[in-house]
PDB file of C-alpha atoms and ligand atoms in Angstrom:
ATOM      1  CA  MET A  30      -0.770  -0.272  -0.227  1.00  0.00           C
ATOM      2  CA  SER A  31       2.563   2.279  -1.542  1.00  0.00           C
ATOM      3  CA  GLU A  32       0.516   4.841  -1.791  1.00  0.00           C
ATOM      4  CA  ALA A  33      -1.870   5.650   1.312  1.00  0.00           C
ATOM      5  CA  PRO A  34      -1.205   8.792   2.970  1.00  0.00           C
ATOM      6  CA  ILE A  35       1.267   9.074   5.679  1.00  0.00           C
ATOM      7  CA  VAL A  36       0.258   9.074   9.218  1.00  0.00           C
ATOM      8  CA  LEU A  37       2.417  10.671  11.689  1.00  0.00           C
ATOM      9  CA  VAL A  38       2.157   9.793  15.435  1.00  0.00           C
ATOM     10  CA  THR A  39       4.355  11.837  17.820  1.00  0.00           C
ATOM     11  CA  GLY A  40       4.774  10.447  20.465  1.00  0.00           C
ATOM     12  CA  SER A  41       4.848   6.832  18.964  1.00  0.00           C
ATOM     13  CA  ALA A  42       7.150   5.209  21.724  1.00  0.00           C
ATOM     14  CA  GLY A  43       4.514   5.788  24.601  1.00  0.00           C
ATOM     15  CA  ARG A  44       1.719   3.955  25.616  1.00  0.00           C
ATOM     16  CA  ILE A  45      -1.516   5.604  23.880  1.00  0.00           C
ATOM     17  CA  GLY A  46       1.495   6.032  20.608  1.00  0.00           C
ATOM     18  CA  ARG A  47       1.969   2.180  20.590  1.00  0.00           C
ATOM     19  CA  ALA A  48      -1.554   1.204  20.626  1.00  0.00           C
ATOM     20  CA  ALA A  49      -2.125   4.003  18.117  1.00  0.00           C
ATOM     21  CA  THR A  50       0.582   3.210  15.329  1.00  0.00           C
ATOM     22  CA  ALA A  51       0.025  -1.035  16.083  1.00  0.00           C
ATOM     23  CA  GLU A  52      -3.991  -0.096  14.616  1.00  0.00           C
ATOM     24  CA  LEU A  53      -3.264   2.298  11.831  1.00  0.00           C
ATOM     25  CA  GLN A  54      -0.254  -0.357  10.838  1.00  0.00           C
ATOM     26  CA  ALA A  55      -2.809  -3.618  10.582  1.00  0.00           C
ATOM     27  CA  ARG A  56      -5.061  -1.251   8.434  1.00  0.00           C
ATOM     28  CA  GLY A  57      -2.622  -1.150   5.966  1.00  0.00           C
ATOM     29  CA  TYR A  58      -1.529   2.570   7.167  1.00  0.00           C
ATOM     30  CA  ARG A  59       1.964   4.064   6.278  1.00  0.00           C
ATOM     31  CA  VAL A  60       3.111   5.226   9.295  1.00  0.00           C
ATOM     32  CA  ARG A  61       5.769   7.668  10.671  1.00  0.00           C
ATOM     33  CA  GLY A  62       6.649   7.810  14.742  1.00  0.00           C
ATOM     34  CA  PHE A  63       8.851  10.672  16.177  1.00  0.00           C
ATOM     35  CA  ASP A  64       9.247  10.366  19.773  1.00  0.00           C
ATOM     36  CA  CYS A  65      12.586  11.413  22.055  1.00  0.00           C
ATOM     37  CA  VAL A  66      13.524   8.383  22.248  1.00  0.00           C
ATOM     38  CA  PRO A  67      13.429   5.224  20.317  1.00  0.00           C
ATOM     39  CA  THR A  68       9.897   4.108  18.883  1.00  0.00           C
ATOM     40  CA  PRO A  69      10.405  -0.088  19.101  1.00  0.00           C
ATOM     41  CA  ASP A  70       9.348  -2.617  15.180  1.00  0.00           C
ATOM     42  CA  LEU A  71       8.017   0.532  13.542  1.00  0.00           C
ATOM     43  CA  LYS A  72      10.577   1.009  10.530  1.00  0.00           C
ATOM     44  CA  ASP A  73       9.730   4.903   9.804  1.00  0.00           C
ATOM     45  CA  SER A  74      10.048   6.630  13.420  1.00  0.00           C
ATOM     46  CA  MET A  75      12.054   9.760  14.406  1.00  0.00           C
ATOM     47  CA  VAL A  76      14.389  10.348  17.889  1.00  0.00           C
ATOM     48  CA  GLY A  77      13.899  13.719  18.206  1.00  0.00           C
ATOM     49  CA  ASN A  78      12.419  16.250  20.226  1.00  0.00           C
ATOM     50  CA  LEU A  79       9.451  18.961  20.505  1.00  0.00           C
ATOM     51  CA  THR A  80      10.829  21.877  21.632  1.00  0.00           C
ATOM     52  CA  ASP A  81      13.551  20.689  18.381  1.00  0.00           C
ATOM     53  CA  GLU A  82      11.416  22.865  15.660  1.00  0.00           C
ATOM     54  CA  GLU A  83      13.742  21.700  12.747  1.00  0.00           C
ATOM     55  CA  ALA A  84      13.549  18.074  13.552  1.00  0.00           C
ATOM     56  CA  VAL A  85       9.412  17.969  14.010  1.00  0.00           C
ATOM     57  CA  ARG A  86       9.429  19.855  10.571  1.00  0.00           C
ATOM     58  CA  ARG A  87      11.569  17.447   9.403  1.00  0.00           C
ATOM     59  CA  ALA A  88       8.710  14.377  10.513  1.00  0.00           C
ATOM     60  CA  VAL A  89       5.835  16.348   9.023  1.00  0.00           C
ATOM     61  CA  GLU A  90       7.113  16.375   5.281  1.00  0.00           C
ATOM     62  CA  GLY A  91       4.741  14.510   3.430  1.00  0.00           C
ATOM     63  CA  VAL A  92       2.548  14.046   5.773  1.00  0.00           C
ATOM     64  CA  HIS A  93      -1.607  14.182   5.319  1.00  0.00           C
ATOM     65  CA  THR A  94      -2.528  13.426   9.218  1.00  0.00           C
ATOM     66  CA  VAL A  95      -1.072  13.718  12.087  1.00  0.00           C
ATOM     67  CA  ILE A  96      -1.713  12.459  15.301  1.00  0.00           C
ATOM     68  CA  HIS A  97      -0.166  13.935  17.979  1.00  0.00           C
ATOM     69  CA  LEU A  98       0.325  12.667  21.138  1.00  0.00           C
ATOM     70  CA  ALA A  99       3.536  13.643  22.434  1.00  0.00           C
ATOM     71  CA  ALA A 100       4.067  15.198  25.838  1.00  0.00           C
ATOM     72  CA  THR A 101       4.101  15.158  29.489  1.00  0.00           C
ATOM     73  CA  PRO A 102       1.869  13.444  30.175  1.00  0.00           C
ATOM     74  CA  ASP A 103      -0.153  14.610  33.291  1.00  0.00           C
ATOM     75  CA  ASP A 104       0.169  17.229  35.817  1.00  0.00           C
ATOM     76  CA  ASP A 105       4.007  17.812  36.590  1.00  0.00           C
ATOM     77  CA  ASP A 106       6.466  21.259  36.541  1.00  0.00           C
ATOM     78  CA  PHE A 107       5.530  24.203  35.313  1.00  0.00           C
ATOM     79  CA  LEU A 108       8.893  25.184  33.567  1.00  0.00           C
ATOM     80  CA  THR A 109      10.782  22.769  32.989  1.00  0.00           C
ATOM     81  CA  GLN A 110       8.309  19.444  31.863  1.00  0.00           C
ATOM     82  CA  LEU A 111       5.534  21.294  30.832  1.00  0.00           C
ATOM     83  CA  LEU A 112       6.157  24.267  28.940  1.00  0.00           C
ATOM     84  CA  PRO A 113       9.022  22.817  26.805  1.00  0.00           C
ATOM     85  CA  ASN A 114       6.702  19.980  26.520  1.00  0.00           C
ATOM     86  CA  ASN A 115       2.907  20.522  26.336  1.00  0.00           C
ATOM     87  CA  LEU A 116       2.808  24.332  25.183  1.00  0.00           C
ATOM     88  CA  LEU A 117       6.016  24.744  22.936  1.00  0.00           C
ATOM     89  CA  GLY A 118       5.632  21.411  21.546  1.00  0.00           C
ATOM     90  CA  VAL A 119       2.518  21.749  20.549  1.00  0.00           C
ATOM     91  CA  TYR A 120       3.165  25.245  18.991  1.00  0.00           C
ATOM     92  CA  HIS A 121       6.040  23.545  16.796  1.00  0.00           C
ATOM     93  CA  VAL A 122       3.627  20.438  15.431  1.00  0.00           C
ATOM     94  CA  LEU A 123       0.138  22.632  14.272  1.00  0.00           C
ATOM     95  CA  GLU A 124       2.623  25.488  13.238  1.00  0.00           C
ATOM     96  CA  SER A 125       4.437  22.749  10.913  1.00  0.00           C
ATOM     97  CA  ALA A 126       1.806  20.964  10.034  1.00  0.00           C
ATOM     98  CA  ARG A 127       0.264  23.603   8.597  1.00  0.00           C
ATOM     99  CA  LEU A 128       3.003  25.074   6.956  1.00  0.00           C
ATOM    100  CA  ALA A 129       3.498  21.573   5.721  1.00  0.00           C
ATOM    101  CA  GLY A 130      -0.061  21.063   4.227  1.00  0.00           C
ATOM    102  CA  ALA A 131      -1.186  18.590   6.620  1.00  0.00           C
ATOM    103  CA  ARG A 132      -4.888  17.774   5.817  1.00  0.00           C
ATOM    104  CA  ARG A 133      -6.147  16.281   9.238  1.00  0.00           C
ATOM    105  CA  LEU A 134      -4.954  16.597  12.922  1.00  0.00           C
ATOM    106  CA  ILE A 135      -5.779  14.626  15.744  1.00  0.00           C
ATOM    107  CA  LEU A 136      -4.837  16.163  19.319  1.00  0.00           C
ATOM    108  CA  ALA A 137      -5.036  14.135  22.493  1.00  0.00           C
ATOM    109  CA  SER A 138      -6.013  16.323  25.567  1.00  0.00           C
ATOM    110  CA  SER A 139      -7.427  15.273  28.134  1.00  0.00           C
ATOM    111  CA  GLY A 140     -10.256  14.131  31.061  1.00  0.00           C
ATOM    112  CA  GLN A 141      -8.492  16.489  33.291  1.00  0.00           C
ATOM    113  CA  VAL A 142      -9.990  19.377  31.098  1.00  0.00           C
ATOM    114  CA  VAL A 143     -13.549  18.834  32.513  1.00  0.00           C
ATOM    115  CA  TRP A 144     -12.466  17.945  35.539  1.00  0.00           C
ATOM    116  CA  TRP A 145     -14.800  19.158  37.999  1.00  0.00           C
ATOM    117  CA  GLN A 146     -17.670  18.835  36.566  1.00  0.00           C
ATOM    118  CA  ARG A 147     -16.728  14.997  36.964  1.00  0.00           C
ATOM    119  CA  GLN A 148     -17.315  15.970  40.696  1.00  0.00           C
ATOM    120  CA  ARG A 149     -20.097  18.679  40.484  1.00  0.00           C
ATOM    121  CA  GLY A 150     -22.083  17.546  37.063  1.00  0.00           C
ATOM    122  CA  PRO A 151     -24.354  17.005  35.021  1.00  0.00           C
ATOM    123  CA  LEU A 152     -22.528  13.940  33.459  1.00  0.00           C
ATOM    124  CA  PRO A 153     -22.916  12.793  30.595  1.00  0.00           C
ATOM    125  CA  ILE A 154     -19.730  16.326  30.132  1.00  0.00           C
ATOM    126  CA  LYS A 155     -20.345  17.173  25.911  1.00  0.00           C
ATOM    127  CA  GLY A 156     -17.054  18.414  24.030  1.00  0.00           C
ATOM    128  CA  ASP A 157     -18.581  21.915  24.149  1.00  0.00           C
ATOM    129  CA  ASP A 158     -19.760  21.930  27.655  1.00  0.00           C
ATOM    130  CA  PRO A 159     -16.502  24.961  29.432  1.00  0.00           C
ATOM    131  CA  PRO A 160     -13.689  23.528  30.137  1.00  0.00           C
ATOM    132  CA  THR A 161     -13.062  23.024  34.149  1.00  0.00           C
ATOM    133  CA  PRO A 162      -9.498  22.363  34.293  1.00  0.00           C
ATOM    134  CA  ARG A 163      -7.347  20.106  37.771  1.00  0.00           C
ATOM    135  CA  GLY A 164      -4.290  21.903  37.178  1.00  0.00           C
ATOM    136  CA  TRP A 165      -1.675  23.650  34.968  1.00  0.00           C
ATOM    137  CA  TYR A 166      -1.340  19.832  33.002  1.00  0.00           C
ATOM    138  CA  ALA A 167      -4.662  20.055  32.309  1.00  0.00           C
ATOM    139  CA  VAL A 168      -4.410  24.239  31.344  1.00  0.00           C
ATOM    140  CA  ALA A 169      -2.057  23.303  29.243  1.00  0.00           C
ATOM    141  CA  LYS A 170      -4.782  20.268  27.151  1.00  0.00           C
ATOM    142  CA  VAL A 171      -6.782  23.434  26.892  1.00  0.00           C
ATOM    143  CA  PHE A 172      -4.282  25.681  24.735  1.00  0.00           C
ATOM    144  CA  LEU A 173      -3.662  22.507  22.749  1.00  0.00           C
ATOM    145  CA  GLU A 174      -7.567  22.576  21.880  1.00  0.00           C
ATOM    146  CA  ALA A 175      -7.808  26.161  21.198  1.00  0.00           C
ATOM    147  CA  ALA A 176      -4.830  25.711  19.258  1.00  0.00           C
ATOM    148  CA  GLY A 177      -6.446  23.271  17.184  1.00  0.00           C
ATOM    149  CA  ARG A 178      -9.423  25.490  16.205  1.00  0.00           C
ATOM    150  CA  MET A 179      -7.870  28.204  15.593  1.00  0.00           C
ATOM    151  CA  CYS A 180      -6.032  25.878  12.923  1.00  0.00           C
ATOM    152  CA  ALA A 181      -9.673  24.763  11.847  1.00  0.00           C
ATOM    153  CA  ASP A 182     -11.370  28.252  11.600  1.00  0.00           C
ATOM    154  CA  SER A 183      -8.708  30.099  10.478  1.00  0.00           C
ATOM    155  CA  HIS A 184      -6.382  27.974   7.851  1.00  0.00           C
ATOM    156  CA  GLY A 185      -9.190  25.613   7.129  1.00  0.00           C
ATOM    157  CA  MET A 186      -7.221  21.859   8.695  1.00  0.00           C
ATOM    158  CA  SER A 187      -9.743  19.172   9.585  1.00  0.00           C
ATOM    159  CA  VAL A 188      -9.115  19.061  13.451  1.00  0.00           C
ATOM    160  CA  ILE A 189     -10.513  16.149  16.450  1.00  0.00           C
ATOM    161  CA  ALA A 190      -9.655  16.607  19.934  1.00  0.00           C
ATOM    162  CA  VAL A 191     -10.070  14.043  22.071  1.00  0.00           C
ATOM    163  CA  ARG A 192     -10.416  13.903  25.785  1.00  0.00           C
ATOM    164  CA  LEU A 193      -9.053  10.477  26.978  1.00  0.00           C
ATOM    165  CA  GLY A 194      -9.845   8.441  28.951  1.00  0.00           C
ATOM    166  CA  TRP A 195      -7.598   6.023  30.884  1.00  0.00           C
ATOM    167  CA  CYS A 196      -5.262   4.326  29.168  1.00  0.00           C
ATOM    168  CA  PRO A 197      -2.698   3.205  32.012  1.00  0.00           C
ATOM    169  CA  ARG A 198       1.089   3.305  32.027  1.00  0.00           C
ATOM    170  CA  SER A 199       1.949   1.308  34.618  1.00  0.00           C
ATOM    171  CA  ARG A 200       1.151  -2.033  36.979  1.00  0.00           C
ATOM    172  CA  GLU A 201       0.911   0.823  39.551  1.00  0.00           C
ATOM    173  CA  HIS A 202      -1.820   2.721  37.408  1.00  0.00           C
ATOM    174  CA  VAL A 203      -3.634  -0.287  37.501  1.00  0.00           C
ATOM    175  CA  GLU A 204      -3.685  -1.723  40.423  1.00  0.00           C
ATOM    176  CA  GLU A 205      -4.479   2.628  41.184  1.00  0.00           C
ATOM    177  CA  LEU A 206      -7.643   1.949  38.638  1.00  0.00           C
ATOM    178  CA  ALA A 207      -8.868  -1.046  40.558  1.00  0.00           C
ATOM    179  CA  ALA A 208      -8.570   0.738  43.647  1.00  0.00           C
ATOM    180  CA  LEU A 209     -11.731   3.785  43.022  1.00  0.00           C
ATOM    181  CA  ASP A 210     -14.868   2.889  41.188  1.00  0.00           C
ATOM    182  CA  TRP A 211     -15.323   6.730  39.158  1.00  0.00           C
ATOM    183  CA  ALA A 212     -11.857   4.998  37.419  1.00  0.00           C
ATOM    184  CA  LYS A 213     -13.513   2.284  35.673  1.00  0.00           C
ATOM    185  CA  ASP A 214     -16.468   4.573  34.325  1.00  0.00           C
ATOM    186  CA  VAL A 215     -13.454   6.183  32.618  1.00  0.00           C
ATOM    187  CA  TYR A 216     -10.926   3.949  32.016  1.00  0.00           C
ATOM    188  CA  LEU A 217      -9.579   3.636  28.098  1.00  0.00           C
ATOM    189  CA  SER A 218      -7.883  -0.046  27.153  1.00  0.00           C
ATOM    190  CA  PRO A 219      -5.600   0.252  24.671  1.00  0.00           C
ATOM    191  CA  GLY A 220      -7.338  -1.643  21.780  1.00  0.00           C
ATOM    192  CA  ASP A 221      -9.577   0.957  22.234  1.00  0.00           C
ATOM    193  CA  ALA A 222      -7.046   3.471  21.750  1.00  0.00           C
ATOM    194  CA  GLY A 223      -5.862   2.523  19.177  1.00  0.00           C
ATOM    195  CA  ARG A 224      -9.287   1.619  17.061  1.00  0.00           C
ATOM    196  CA  PHE A 225     -10.430   5.464  18.414  1.00  0.00           C
ATOM    197  CA  PHE A 226      -6.787   7.003  16.679  1.00  0.00           C
ATOM    198  CA  ALA A 227      -7.943   4.640  13.253  1.00  0.00           C
ATOM    199  CA  CYS A 228     -11.401   5.476  13.075  1.00  0.00           C
ATOM    200  CA  ALA A 229     -10.435   9.796  13.707  1.00  0.00           C
ATOM    201  CA  VAL A 230      -7.701   9.168  10.502  1.00  0.00           C
ATOM    202  CA  GLU A 231     -10.826   7.534   8.671  1.00  0.00           C
ATOM    203  CA  ALA A 232     -13.519  10.175   9.819  1.00  0.00           C
ATOM    204  CA  PRO A 233     -15.156  11.612   6.923  1.00  0.00           C
ATOM    205  CA  ALA A 234     -12.413  15.007   4.959  1.00  0.00           C
ATOM    206  CA  GLU A 235     -15.051  17.652   5.814  1.00  0.00           C
ATOM    207  CA  THR A 236     -14.782  16.622   9.986  1.00  0.00           C
ATOM    208  CA  ARG A 237     -13.869  21.109  10.404  1.00  0.00           C
ATOM    209  CA  PHE A 238     -13.345  21.270  14.670  1.00  0.00           C
ATOM    210  CA  ASP A 239     -14.686  18.524  16.958  1.00  0.00           C
ATOM    211  CA  VAL A 240     -13.762  17.937  20.270  1.00  0.00           C
ATOM    212  CA  VAL A 241     -14.855  14.590  21.622  1.00  0.00           C
ATOM    213  CA  TYR A 242     -13.982  12.052  24.334  1.00  0.00           C
ATOM    214  CA  ALA A 243     -12.709   8.248  23.881  1.00  0.00           C
ATOM    215  CA  THR A 244     -12.808   5.608  26.873  1.00  0.00           C
ATOM    216  CA  SER A 245     -13.980   2.274  27.213  1.00  0.00           C
ATOM    217  CA  LEU A 246     -17.552   0.533  27.655  1.00  0.00           C
ATOM    218  CA  PRO A 247     -18.662   2.129  31.423  1.00  0.00           C
ATOM    219  CA  VAL A 248     -19.111   0.207  34.240  1.00  0.00           C
ATOM    220  CA  ARG A 249     -21.648   2.007  36.585  1.00  0.00           C
ATOM    221  CA  ARG A 250     -22.387   5.024  34.400  1.00  0.00           C
ATOM    222  CA  ALA A 251     -21.117   7.563  31.622  1.00  0.00           C
ATOM    223  CA  MET A 252     -18.976   9.957  32.789  1.00  0.00           C
ATOM    224  CA  TYR A 253     -18.887  11.647  28.916  1.00  0.00           C
ATOM    225  CA  ASP A 254     -20.543  11.811  26.091  1.00  0.00           C
ATOM    226  CA  LEU A 255     -19.385   9.264  23.828  1.00  0.00           C
ATOM    227  CA  ASP A 256     -22.072   9.153  21.046  1.00  0.00           C
ATOM    228  CA  THR A 257     -20.722  12.148  19.419  1.00  0.00           C
ATOM    229  CA  ALA A 258     -17.305  10.426  19.098  1.00  0.00           C
ATOM    230  CA  LYS A 259     -19.599   7.494  17.514  1.00  0.00           C
ATOM    231  CA  GLN A 260     -21.541   9.546  15.390  1.00  0.00           C
ATOM    232  CA  LEU A 261     -19.025  11.924  13.519  1.00  0.00           C
ATOM    233  CA  LEU A 262     -16.074   9.195  13.812  1.00  0.00           C
ATOM    234  CA  GLY A 263     -17.768   5.405  13.697  1.00  0.00           C
ATOM    235  CA  PHE A 264     -16.003   5.065  16.743  1.00  0.00           C
ATOM    236  CA  GLU A 265     -17.354   2.498  19.508  1.00  0.00           C
ATOM    237  CA  PRO A 266     -15.762   0.850  22.250  1.00  0.00           C
ATOM    238  CA  ARG A 267     -15.693  -2.670  22.559  1.00  0.00           C
ATOM    239  CA  ASP A 268     -13.707  -3.084  26.279  1.00  0.00           C
ATOM    240  CA  ARG A 269     -15.230  -2.836  29.531  1.00  0.00           C
ATOM    241  CA  TRP A 270     -12.411  -2.896  32.544  1.00  0.00           C
ATOM    242  CA  PRO A 271     -10.608  -4.567  33.113  1.00  0.00           C
ATOM    243  CA  GLN A 272     -10.242  -5.843  29.515  1.00  0.00           C
ATOM    244  CA  GLY A 273      -7.184  -4.740  28.605  1.00  0.00           C
ATOM    245  CA  VAL A 274      -5.322  -4.944  31.403  1.00  0.00           C
ATOM    246  CA  GLU A 275      -3.326  -8.628  30.438  1.00  0.00           C
ATOM    247  CA  GLU A 276      -1.088  -6.146  27.785  1.00  0.00           C
ATOM    248  CA  TYR A 277       0.484  -4.933  30.640  1.00  0.00           C
ATOM    249  CA  SER A 278       3.626  -6.816  32.228  1.00  0.00           C
ATOM    250  CA  ALA A 279       2.274  -8.182  35.221  1.00  0.00           C
ATOM    251  CA  PRO A 280      -2.418  -7.918  35.641  1.00  0.00           C
ATOM    252  CA  PRO A 281      -4.323  -8.132  38.652  1.00  0.00           C
ATOM    253  CA  THR A 282      -5.167 -11.354  39.202  1.00  0.00           C
TER     254      THR A 282
HETATM  255  N1  LIG B 328      -2.802   7.470  29.492  1.00  0.00           N
HETATM  256  C1  LIG B 328      -3.771   7.846  29.538  1.00  0.00           C
HETATM  257  O1  LIG B 328      -4.346   7.702  30.840  1.00  0.00           O
HETATM  258  C2  LIG B 328      -4.348   9.303  29.105  1.00  0.00           C
HETATM  259  C3  LIG B 328      -5.626  10.323  29.400  1.00  0.00           C
HETATM  260  C4  LIG B 328      -5.637  11.562  28.819  1.00  0.00           C
HETATM  261  C5  LIG B 328      -5.001  11.795  28.006  1.00  0.00           C
HETATM  262  N2  LIG B 328      -3.303  11.569  27.868  1.00  0.00           N
HETATM  263  C6  LIG B 328      -2.510  12.475  26.498  1.00  0.00           C
HETATM  264  O2  LIG B 328      -1.977  11.213  25.421  1.00  0.00           O
HETATM  265  C7  LIG B 328      -0.554  11.643  25.163  1.00  0.00           C
HETATM  266  C8  LIG B 328       0.068   9.954  24.811  1.00  0.00           C
HETATM  267  O3  LIG B 328      -0.128   9.659  26.397  1.00  0.00           O
HETATM  268  P1  LIG B 328       0.471   7.885  27.490  1.00  0.00           P
HETATM  269  O4  LIG B 328      -0.390   7.641  28.305  1.00  0.00           O
HETATM  270  O5  LIG B 328       0.517   7.815  25.813  1.00  0.00           O
HETATM  271  O6  LIG B 328       2.263   8.068  27.615  1.00  0.00           O
HETATM  272  P2  LIG B 328       3.816   7.977  27.401  1.00  0.00           P
HETATM  273  O7  LIG B 328       4.178   8.759  28.789  1.00  0.00           O
HETATM  274  O8  LIG B 328       3.111   6.410  27.298  1.00  0.00           O
HETATM  275  O9  LIG B 328       4.075   8.660  26.048  1.00  0.00           O
HETATM  276  C9  LIG B 328       4.159   9.981  25.714  1.00  0.00           C
HETATM  277  C10 LIG B 328       5.263   9.776  25.125  1.00  0.00           C
HETATM  278  O10 LIG B 328       5.921  11.307  24.140  1.00  0.00           O
HETATM  279  C11 LIG B 328       7.130  11.427  24.307  1.00  0.00           C
HETATM  280  N3  LIG B 328       7.556  13.018  24.879  1.00  0.00           N
HETATM  281  C12 LIG B 328       6.754  13.483  25.716  1.00  0.00           C
HETATM  282  N4  LIG B 328       8.118  15.406  25.489  1.00  0.00           N
HETATM  283  C13 LIG B 328       8.146  14.752  24.749  1.00  0.00           C
HETATM  284  C14 LIG B 328       8.638  15.662  24.161  1.00  0.00           C
HETATM  285  N5  LIG B 328       9.899  16.923  24.173  1.00  0.00           N
HETATM  286  N6  LIG B 328       8.936  14.939  22.723  1.00  0.00           N
HETATM  287  C15 LIG B 328       9.108  13.976  21.783  1.00  0.00           C
HETATM  288  N7  LIG B 328       8.546  13.406  22.450  1.00  0.00           N
HETATM  289  C16 LIG B 328       8.319  13.295  23.918  1.00  0.00           C
HETATM  290  C17 LIG B 328       7.625  10.790  25.505  1.00  0.00           C
HETATM  291  O11 LIG B 328       9.147  10.160  25.484  1.00  0.00           O
HETATM  292  C18 LIG B 328       6.813   9.440  25.014  1.00  0.00           C
HETATM  293  O12 LIG B 328       7.103   7.922  24.591  1.00  0.00           O
HETATM  294  C19 LIG B 328      -0.744  11.887  26.230  1.00  0.00           C
HETATM  295  O13 LIG B 328      -0.604  14.048  25.256  1.00  0.00           O
HETATM  296  C20 LIG B 328      -1.701  12.321  27.015  1.00  0.00           C
HETATM  297  O14 LIG B 328      -1.431  14.021  27.979  1.00  0.00           O
HETATM  298  C21 LIG B 328      -2.887  10.319  28.486  1.00  0.00           C
END
C-alpha cells in the first residue's frame, strides 16, 4: 500500500502511541513515528524532541494526518516539563503541520480538562461544556484544544481533539485504577485507544473541528458523552474494565 497517505504519530513510543501505530499499521497505513526515545517495531520513525523546531519540520514533511500524542502525560513541573513539552511542543507541531500542508490534526487532550464537572455534574459531560481544568497540565490541554480550533477556523484544517480516558501506563496505574470506582467508568483500554485513533484518521474529510471523548465502555455510568464520537467518527468502544489490562506485564490476579 505504498500510495497510502502518511500518518505521523508523535509520542509513538508511548503507551497510546504504540496502540495507535499498531492499529494503523494493521489497517495498511504508512505510519511515521516521532519520539524522543526510539520507537520499537516501527521502521519509519525519528528520534527527536518537540522543542527542536527543525526536527519537527522534518517529521511532518509529506504527511497527510498528524496524531499529536507526545507530551508530559500528567501534572509535572511547569517550567521544565509542561512549558517545553506541552506548550512549545504544541506550537511547533501544529505550525509545522500547517506549513507542510497536512490536512488533519488529531490532538490528544484529557478528561482532566473537565475535571470539576466530573465531580459536580451534570453528567455525561459534552464536548462543548466549558472547561473546568484540574491543574496546569489540564490548562495546557485547553491551550492545545484552542490551538486546534484556530487551525480549523483560520486555516481550514480538519481537527479532532479527543479528551482521552485513563489508559494505564504501568502496573501501578492498573492497581490505582482497580481501587477507584469512578476510574473504571473512564478506563480506556489500549485496544479501544488504537481503534479510536484509526477511526479519527478515517473520519470524513469534511470534518472541521470537534471535541470528542474516548473511553472504553463504562462499568456503572457514562461520565462523558460517547455518542458524538460514534456519530462523527464511527468509534464504538468494545472493551470494558478490566479487558485489556492483560497487556501489562503483571496483570492483577
Ligand atoms: N494514558 C492516559 O491515561 C492519558 C489520558 C489522557 C490524555 N493522555 C494524553 O495522551 C498522550 C499520550 O499519553 P501516553 O499515556 O501514551 O503517555 P506516554 O508517556 O506513555 O507517551 C508519551 C510519549 O511522548 C514522548 N515525549 C514526551 N515529551 C517529548 C518531547 N519533548 N519530544 C518528543 N517526544 C516526547 C515520550 O517519550 C513518550 O514516549 C499525551 O498527550 C497525554 O497527555 C493520556
